Short mmCIF file of C-alpha atoms in Angstrom, two decimals:
data_model
loop_
_atom_site.label_atom_id
_atom_site.label_comp_id
_atom_site.label_asym_id
_atom_site.label_seq_id
_atom_site.Cartn_x
_atom_site.Cartn_y
_atom_site.Cartn_z
CA MET A 1 28.05 -78.10 -45.63
CA SER A 2 31.05 -78.17 -42.26
CA ASN A 3 33.01 -75.19 -41.79
CA THR A 4 33.13 -76.70 -37.51
CA THR A 5 36.97 -77.70 -38.14
CA ALA A 6 40.93 -76.02 -38.08
CA ALA A 7 40.83 -72.79 -39.63
CA LEU A 8 43.33 -73.30 -42.53
CA PRO A 9 45.59 -70.58 -43.69
CA ALA A 10 44.16 -67.86 -46.21
CA ASN A 11 47.14 -69.06 -48.66
CA SER A 12 46.91 -69.17 -52.24
CA ASN A 13 49.56 -72.29 -51.87
CA HIS A 14 46.93 -74.70 -49.31
CA THR A 15 43.86 -77.25 -51.03
CA PRO A 16 42.13 -79.36 -49.44
CA PRO A 17 42.66 -82.57 -49.82
CA ASP A 18 40.58 -84.55 -52.50
CA ALA A 19 41.88 -81.50 -54.40
CA ALA A 20 45.51 -82.22 -53.58
CA ILE A 21 43.76 -86.09 -54.65
CA GLU A 22 43.18 -84.33 -58.17
CA ASN A 23 46.54 -82.59 -58.39
CA SER A 24 49.09 -86.50 -57.93
CA PRO A 25 51.02 -86.87 -61.15
CA PRO A 26 49.73 -90.00 -62.93
CA ALA A 27 49.68 -93.80 -61.30
CA SER A 28 52.15 -95.77 -62.93
CA ASP A 29 50.76 -97.61 -65.72
CA GLU A 30 51.86 -100.68 -63.49
CA ASN A 31 49.64 -100.45 -60.81
CA THR A 32 46.82 -99.16 -63.23
CA ALA A 33 46.60 -101.73 -65.94
CA ALA A 34 43.78 -103.34 -64.34
CA LEU A 35 41.65 -99.67 -65.07
CA VAL A 36 42.60 -99.74 -68.38
CA PRO A 37 39.05 -101.01 -69.92
CA VAL A 38 40.36 -103.20 -73.56
CA GLY A 39 40.55 -100.29 -76.16
CA GLY A 40 43.63 -99.08 -74.32
CA LYS A 41 41.10 -95.19 -74.00
CA SER A 42 42.45 -94.57 -69.47
CA PRO A 43 38.73 -94.32 -67.77
CA ARG A 44 39.10 -90.89 -66.32
CA GLU A 45 38.96 -87.13 -69.68
CA PRO A 46 41.62 -85.59 -67.98
CA PHE A 47 41.18 -82.87 -66.39
CA THR A 48 40.99 -79.20 -68.33
CA ARG A 49 39.63 -75.88 -67.13
CA ALA A 50 36.84 -73.91 -68.81
CA ASN A 51 36.96 -70.43 -69.51
CA THR A 52 34.69 -69.96 -67.69
CA ILE A 53 33.21 -69.83 -64.19
CA PRO A 54 31.77 -74.06 -64.91
CA PHE A 55 28.68 -72.64 -61.90
CA ASN A 56 25.29 -71.37 -62.45
CA GLY A 57 23.44 -69.74 -59.82
CA ALA A 58 21.63 -72.26 -58.96
CA GLN A 59 24.77 -74.63 -57.89
CA ILE A 60 25.81 -71.25 -56.23
CA THR A 61 22.36 -71.05 -53.41
CA GLU A 62 21.88 -74.41 -52.95
CA ALA A 63 25.83 -74.93 -51.78
CA THR A 64 25.07 -71.77 -49.32
CA ALA A 65 22.09 -71.83 -48.50
CA ASP A 66 22.68 -73.50 -45.42
CA LEU A 67 25.55 -71.47 -43.99
CA PRO A 68 25.96 -68.38 -42.31
CA GLU A 69 24.25 -65.54 -43.25
CA ASP A 70 27.49 -63.40 -43.25
CA GLN A 71 29.31 -66.24 -45.35
CA SER A 72 26.37 -67.00 -47.81
CA GLU A 73 26.56 -63.97 -49.18
CA ALA A 74 30.00 -62.92 -49.52
CA ILE A 75 30.10 -66.30 -51.34
CA ARG A 76 27.39 -65.30 -53.59
CA TRP A 77 29.03 -61.69 -54.40
CA LEU A 78 31.66 -63.16 -55.59
CA PHE A 79 30.11 -65.50 -58.50
CA ARG A 80 27.72 -62.51 -58.57
CA HIS A 81 31.71 -60.05 -59.43
CA GLY A 82 32.96 -62.30 -60.88
CA LYS A 83 30.38 -63.67 -64.36
CA SER A 84 29.70 -59.64 -64.45
CA LYS A 85 33.27 -59.31 -65.15
CA GLY A 86 33.73 -63.31 -67.46
CA ASP A 87 36.11 -64.54 -65.00
CA SER A 88 37.59 -67.69 -65.46
CA LEU A 89 37.25 -69.80 -61.69
CA SER A 90 41.19 -69.43 -61.95
CA ARG A 91 41.09 -65.82 -62.67
CA LEU A 92 38.86 -65.33 -59.76
CA ALA A 93 40.60 -67.45 -57.18
CA LYS A 94 43.88 -64.55 -58.41
CA ARG A 95 41.34 -62.15 -57.53
CA ILE A 96 40.78 -62.82 -53.57
CA ASP A 97 45.02 -64.33 -52.82
CA TYR A 98 43.39 -68.44 -53.27
CA THR A 99 43.76 -71.34 -55.67
CA TYR A 100 41.11 -72.27 -58.38
CA HIS A 101 40.51 -75.67 -56.64
CA THR A 102 40.05 -73.77 -53.57
CA LEU A 103 37.79 -72.30 -55.34
CA ARG A 104 35.57 -75.64 -56.85
CA HIS A 105 35.17 -76.61 -54.07
CA VAL A 106 33.89 -73.63 -52.13
CA PHE A 107 31.28 -73.39 -54.88
CA LYS A 108 30.41 -76.94 -54.65
CA GLY A 109 29.89 -76.97 -51.02
CA ASP A 110 32.13 -79.64 -50.45
CA TYR A 111 34.91 -77.95 -49.26
CA GLY A 112 35.79 -79.51 -45.76
CA ALA A 113 37.78 -76.55 -43.73
CA SER A 114 36.52 -73.39 -42.14
CA LEU A 115 34.78 -70.67 -44.00
CA LEU A 116 36.09 -68.20 -42.56
CA PRO A 117 39.69 -67.50 -44.04
CA VAL A 118 37.74 -67.60 -47.71
CA VAL A 119 35.49 -64.81 -45.69
CA ALA A 120 37.65 -62.50 -44.89
CA ALA A 121 39.38 -62.41 -47.86
CA ILE A 122 36.80 -62.14 -50.06
CA ASN A 123 35.50 -59.27 -48.74
CA ARG A 124 39.39 -57.85 -48.27
CA TYR A 125 38.77 -57.61 -52.06
CA ARG A 126 34.94 -56.75 -52.18
CA GLU A 127 35.98 -53.86 -50.29
CA ILE A 128 38.90 -52.40 -53.40
CA ALA A 129 36.51 -53.72 -55.96
CA GLU A 130 33.01 -52.59 -55.16
CA ALA A 131 35.23 -48.14 -54.05
CA ARG A 132 36.61 -49.50 -57.19
CA GLU A 133 33.01 -49.75 -59.76
CA LYS A 134 31.88 -46.97 -57.85
CA VAL A 135 34.11 -45.41 -60.55
CA GLY A 136 32.67 -43.72 -63.65
CA ARG A 137 29.64 -45.28 -62.32
CA PRO A 138 26.83 -42.36 -63.00
CA ALA A 139 25.85 -40.77 -59.78
CA PHE A 140 22.89 -41.24 -57.27
CA ILE A 141 20.94 -38.70 -56.09
CA PRO A 142 18.64 -39.80 -53.10
CA THR A 143 15.23 -37.65 -54.41
CA THR A 144 12.22 -38.59 -52.81
CA VAL A 145 11.01 -40.78 -55.44
CA ALA A 146 14.27 -42.97 -55.92
CA THR A 147 13.98 -43.01 -51.12
CA LEU A 148 10.08 -43.09 -51.66
CA ILE A 149 11.97 -47.27 -54.36
CA TRP A 150 14.62 -48.73 -52.07
CA ASP A 151 12.20 -47.98 -48.69
CA TYR A 152 10.14 -50.03 -50.27
CA CYS A 153 12.20 -52.57 -52.30
CA GLY A 154 14.22 -53.30 -48.07
CA ASP A 155 10.52 -53.99 -47.12
CA ALA A 156 10.07 -56.41 -49.75
CA LEU A 157 13.13 -58.28 -48.88
CA THR A 158 12.67 -58.78 -44.67
CA PHE A 159 8.94 -59.19 -44.61
CA GLN A 160 9.37 -61.42 -47.51
CA ARG A 161 6.53 -59.79 -49.82
CA VAL A 162 6.11 -59.22 -53.19
CA GLY A 163 5.85 -55.38 -54.30
CA VAL A 164 4.53 -53.93 -56.92
CA ILE A 165 5.45 -50.49 -58.39
CA ILE A 166 3.34 -48.16 -60.38
CA GLY A 167 4.43 -45.62 -62.19
CA ASP A 168 4.96 -42.54 -65.13
CA TYR A 169 7.22 -42.86 -68.13
CA GLN A 170 10.34 -40.75 -67.69
CA ILE A 171 9.02 -40.66 -63.12
CA GLY A 172 13.03 -42.43 -62.64
CA LYS A 173 11.52 -46.27 -62.01
CA THR A 174 13.56 -47.24 -63.64
CA PHE A 175 17.65 -45.58 -62.82
CA SER A 176 16.09 -46.38 -59.00
CA LEU A 177 15.80 -49.45 -58.97
CA GLU A 178 19.54 -49.83 -61.54
CA ALA A 179 21.42 -48.22 -59.01
CA TYR A 180 19.20 -49.86 -55.75
CA THR A 181 20.69 -53.49 -57.17
CA ALA A 182 24.29 -51.68 -57.32
CA GLU A 183 24.02 -50.94 -54.41
CA HIS A 184 22.43 -53.67 -52.75
CA ASN A 185 24.20 -56.38 -54.93
CA HIS A 186 25.24 -58.41 -52.36
CA GLY A 187 24.49 -61.69 -55.06
CA GLN A 188 21.03 -60.92 -53.63
CA THR A 189 19.70 -58.58 -56.28
CA ARG A 190 17.83 -60.25 -59.11
CA TYR A 191 17.06 -57.53 -61.52
CA VAL A 192 15.73 -57.83 -64.46
CA ARG A 193 13.83 -56.01 -68.11
CA LEU A 194 11.04 -57.45 -69.11
CA PRO A 195 11.35 -56.89 -73.64
CA ALA A 196 8.50 -55.48 -74.91
CA GLY A 197 5.95 -57.67 -76.64
CA CYS A 198 7.27 -60.66 -75.00
CA GLY A 199 5.77 -64.71 -74.27
CA PHE A 200 6.21 -66.92 -71.86
CA ARG A 201 9.31 -68.22 -72.82
CA GLN A 202 11.74 -65.27 -73.73
CA ALA A 203 10.29 -63.80 -69.49
CA LEU A 204 11.80 -67.10 -68.53
CA GLN A 205 15.26 -66.72 -70.16
CA TYR A 206 15.53 -64.07 -69.59
CA ILE A 207 14.66 -63.75 -66.02
CA ALA A 208 16.70 -67.27 -65.39
CA ALA A 209 19.71 -64.96 -67.11
CA ALA A 210 19.58 -62.51 -64.79
CA CYS A 211 19.44 -65.82 -62.20
CA ASP A 212 22.68 -66.93 -64.01
CA VAL A 213 20.67 -69.89 -64.02
CA PRO A 214 21.47 -70.83 -69.11
CA PRO A 215 18.51 -69.19 -70.52
CA ARG A 216 19.20 -72.28 -73.28
CA GLN A 217 16.83 -74.22 -72.15
CA CYS A 218 13.37 -75.53 -72.61
CA ILE A 219 10.83 -74.68 -70.89
CA GLN A 220 11.23 -76.88 -67.43
CA ASP A 221 14.75 -76.94 -67.27
CA LEU A 222 14.37 -72.65 -67.84
CA ARG A 223 11.41 -73.13 -64.15
CA ASP A 224 13.10 -75.53 -62.61
CA GLY A 225 16.17 -73.13 -62.63
CA ILE A 226 15.16 -70.93 -60.87
CA PHE A 227 13.44 -71.88 -58.94
CA ARG A 228 16.96 -73.32 -57.59
CA ALA A 229 18.50 -69.74 -57.30
CA LEU A 230 16.60 -68.30 -55.01
CA ASP A 231 15.65 -67.97 -51.70
CA SER A 232 14.61 -66.55 -48.60
CA ARG A 233 17.23 -64.16 -48.89
CA HIS A 234 16.80 -63.06 -52.48
CA LEU A 235 14.94 -60.19 -54.57
CA LEU A 236 13.50 -60.19 -57.42
CA ILE A 237 12.63 -56.90 -59.34
CA VAL A 238 11.49 -57.29 -62.21
CA ASP A 239 11.39 -54.27 -64.22
CA GLU A 240 8.77 -52.73 -66.86
CA VAL A 241 6.48 -55.50 -66.35
CA ASP A 242 4.45 -55.00 -68.30
CA GLU A 243 5.27 -54.93 -71.40
CA PRO A 244 4.02 -58.66 -71.71
CA LEU A 245 0.56 -57.11 -71.90
CA ALA A 246 1.90 -55.20 -75.31
CA GLY A 247 2.39 -57.75 -77.97
CA ARG A 248 0.43 -60.67 -79.84
CA PHE A 249 1.45 -62.28 -76.51
CA ALA A 250 -1.08 -60.09 -74.01
CA LEU A 251 -2.92 -63.52 -74.14
CA GLY A 252 -1.12 -64.72 -72.43
CA ALA A 253 0.65 -62.29 -70.10
CA VAL A 254 -1.24 -64.18 -67.59
CA GLN A 255 1.41 -67.27 -67.45
CA ILE A 256 4.37 -65.16 -66.95
CA TYR A 257 2.21 -63.29 -63.73
CA MET A 258 1.10 -66.46 -62.74
CA PHE A 259 4.85 -68.39 -62.61
CA LEU A 260 5.99 -64.85 -60.92
CA ARG A 261 3.74 -65.78 -57.86
CA GLU A 262 5.05 -69.30 -58.09
CA VAL A 263 8.46 -68.32 -57.84
CA TYR A 264 7.71 -65.85 -54.83
CA ASP A 265 5.97 -68.75 -53.37
CA ARG A 266 8.29 -71.83 -53.70
CA CYS A 267 10.79 -70.04 -53.27
CA LYS A 268 10.33 -67.18 -50.08
CA CYS A 269 11.82 -65.35 -51.88
CA GLY A 270 11.21 -60.76 -52.21
CA VAL A 271 9.86 -59.96 -55.43
CA ILE A 272 9.39 -56.16 -57.14
CA LEU A 273 7.15 -56.19 -59.33
CA CYS A 274 7.26 -52.86 -61.67
CA GLY A 275 5.36 -50.86 -63.82
CA ASN A 276 2.74 -48.78 -65.25
CA SER A 277 -0.65 -47.82 -65.72
CA THR A 278 -1.30 -50.52 -68.08
CA PHE A 279 -0.35 -53.01 -65.20
CA ASP A 280 -1.94 -51.37 -62.84
CA ASP A 281 -5.02 -51.49 -64.25
CA ALA A 282 -4.49 -56.18 -65.25
CA LEU A 283 -4.42 -56.04 -61.44
CA SER A 284 -7.55 -54.04 -61.06
CA ASP A 285 -11.05 -56.14 -60.47
CA LYS A 286 -12.29 -55.31 -63.26
CA GLY A 287 -9.07 -56.79 -65.93
CA ALA A 288 -9.56 -59.15 -67.80
CA LEU A 289 -7.13 -61.37 -66.07
CA GLY A 290 -8.89 -60.63 -63.12
CA PRO A 291 -10.21 -63.30 -60.99
CA TRP A 292 -6.17 -64.75 -61.81
CA MET A 293 -3.93 -61.87 -61.41
CA THR A 294 -6.40 -61.42 -57.35
CA LYS A 295 -3.96 -64.52 -56.31
CA LEU A 296 -1.13 -62.32 -56.79
CA LYS A 297 -2.47 -59.29 -55.91
CA ARG A 298 -3.65 -60.75 -52.85
CA ARG A 299 0.07 -61.45 -51.90
CA ALA A 300 1.38 -57.72 -52.81
CA MET A 301 2.01 -55.49 -50.15
CA ARG A 302 -0.01 -52.00 -51.01
CA THR A 303 0.37 -51.07 -54.18
CA LEU A 304 3.70 -48.01 -54.00
CA ARG A 305 1.97 -45.75 -56.36
CA LEU A 306 4.91 -42.90 -57.39
CA PRO A 307 3.51 -38.86 -58.52
CA THR A 308 3.20 -38.61 -61.97
CA GLU A 309 5.08 -35.68 -62.14
CA PRO A 310 9.04 -35.18 -61.02
CA PRO A 311 8.82 -33.42 -56.66
CA GLU A 312 9.43 -29.69 -57.72
CA GLU A 313 12.31 -31.15 -54.26
CA ASP A 314 14.02 -33.42 -56.53
CA LEU A 315 14.41 -30.71 -60.14
CA TRP A 316 16.96 -29.15 -57.91
CA LEU A 317 18.19 -32.11 -55.02
CA LEU A 318 19.23 -32.82 -59.32
CA ALA A 319 19.75 -29.53 -59.50
CA ALA A 320 22.50 -28.79 -57.27
CA HIS A 321 24.00 -31.92 -58.69
CA TYR A 322 25.88 -29.79 -61.19
CA GLY A 323 26.08 -26.86 -59.17
CA LEU A 324 23.22 -25.10 -59.66
CA PRO A 325 21.29 -23.38 -56.89
CA THR A 326 18.26 -23.61 -56.47
CA PRO A 327 16.39 -20.54 -58.50
CA ALA A 328 13.88 -17.92 -57.25
CA PRO A 329 10.20 -18.23 -57.12
CA GLY A 330 8.69 -17.10 -60.12
CA SER A 331 11.95 -16.67 -61.90
CA GLN A 332 12.11 -18.34 -66.14
CA ALA A 333 14.00 -21.24 -64.96
CA SER A 334 11.98 -21.60 -61.63
CA ALA A 335 8.50 -21.99 -64.51
CA THR A 336 11.09 -23.94 -67.76
CA ALA A 337 12.77 -25.79 -65.47
CA ARG A 338 9.05 -27.45 -63.53
CA LYS A 339 8.09 -27.50 -67.92
CA ILE A 340 10.82 -29.68 -68.48
CA GLY A 341 10.44 -32.45 -65.26
CA LYS A 342 5.64 -32.29 -65.80
CA ASP A 343 6.32 -32.42 -69.87
CA GLU A 344 9.36 -34.35 -70.30
CA GLY A 345 10.83 -36.03 -67.41
CA ILE A 346 13.68 -36.12 -65.54
CA GLY A 347 15.53 -37.90 -67.99
CA GLN A 348 15.30 -34.42 -70.21
CA PHE A 349 15.48 -32.06 -67.04
CA THR A 350 18.58 -34.28 -66.42
CA ILE A 351 20.20 -34.23 -69.38
CA PHE A 352 19.33 -30.39 -69.86
CA CYS A 353 21.37 -29.80 -66.29
CA GLN A 354 24.37 -32.28 -67.66
CA GLN A 355 24.34 -29.86 -70.76
CA ALA A 356 24.23 -27.30 -69.02
CA ALA A 357 27.29 -28.20 -66.89
CA ARG A 358 29.70 -28.06 -70.50
CA ALA A 359 28.96 -25.04 -71.54
CA ALA A 360 29.67 -23.53 -68.28
CA LEU A 361 33.64 -25.10 -68.68
CA THR A 362 33.48 -24.12 -72.01
CA LEU A 363 33.35 -20.68 -71.24
CA GLN A 364 34.97 -21.89 -68.40
CA GLU A 365 32.49 -19.59 -66.56
CA GLU A 366 30.62 -20.68 -62.57
CA ILE A 367 27.80 -22.04 -64.38
CA ALA A 368 24.52 -20.85 -64.23
CA TRP A 369 20.95 -20.96 -64.95
CA LYS A 370 21.32 -19.37 -68.04
CA HIS A 371 23.46 -22.00 -69.05
CA PHE A 372 20.19 -24.91 -68.47
CA LEU A 373 17.99 -22.21 -70.58
CA ILE A 374 20.76 -22.15 -73.07
CA ALA A 375 20.75 -25.57 -73.23
CA CYS A 376 16.87 -26.08 -73.36
CA GLY A 377 16.92 -23.07 -76.74
CA GLU A 378 14.74 -20.90 -74.04
CA ILE A 379 17.29 -18.01 -73.98
CA LYS A 380 19.66 -17.55 -77.55
CA PRO A 381 23.95 -16.85 -76.27
CA ALA A 382 23.59 -13.09 -76.85
CA ALA A 383 20.74 -12.95 -75.16
CA ALA A 384 22.67 -15.23 -72.06
CA THR A 385 25.64 -12.81 -72.37
CA ALA A 386 23.60 -9.09 -71.77
CA ASN A 387 21.73 -10.63 -68.32
CA GLY A 388 24.73 -12.88 -67.24
CA LYS A 389 23.34 -13.00 -63.59
CA GLU A 390 19.06 -14.78 -64.81
CA GLY A 391 18.56 -17.68 -62.14
CA ARG A 392 22.21 -17.38 -59.64
#
């Protein structure tokens, strides 16, 4: 794609020369009679605009592969944004004040002019769109576990390596990865969560969908589409990577893991594999998949092993988000919070914090640990009234 010609004005009415040809009125019958076949049917079908974006992730990756990084990132972001919104190409073009035909040529990779004005328009819209998308999104609290995960993901992308994250259930892995994807979805982070007991074809379909590749294809086309959709600027996050080991296709799980190794080898992208101890065992030399998994393991950075229970400081960070102060050491609130974090996980602890905040709002009281203790059933509301200073 050339981007060295004169800059174009950021004007929604501008179209490149070839787009103008597409919009020109048809030639007269006198001039085109020789082109009409014997059957009388026009050699060219009428042009219609699709109700969806008529491109896939592989096409966008290839169209932007040779662009400067800032231009590639902006165009890939716009494509992902439009797909997530369910836009047609016309609607997406209007969001950045350009025409359908201009954006079509940008996505095809044959836009015959400078992309700088288009990228500037994308970035102006993007600033507003991302600010709006953050409204209503669950708050991300940078806990120690989340910070470890984010830093590790950043390293996998920067150094183009495979990263393996191992942690127990309800420690905050998935939420941290989803938050990372939301904050780094510049057309570069692809997040896929493998379904329970999935086989090879189903795994490929989920990965393809995450890469904006049509999932209803034969296996060979799925493979090719995924390979074309990813390059060295991408980070592929595969969550619940232990799930293929749990179903009736468990013996075929190695096929999925070898495909992920092939993705890494061919696309040169960063890859994050996140799972529990089952996957950790499969990676070990003693595992049933031993020799095969060694190929994957040798491409990986040192495994990130998360703590088996939420660190105490993470509990207080989450509590502070809902207005709860750090409880006094040895208090009932402190002991109960730590027990819930250990036995039930960070997710349940957060739910109790949310319920405590709602209870305080309903009672028109300042939130305190007594509301948390009520929410988790440790004390009765009447007892909380009698001991109103508990946990303050």
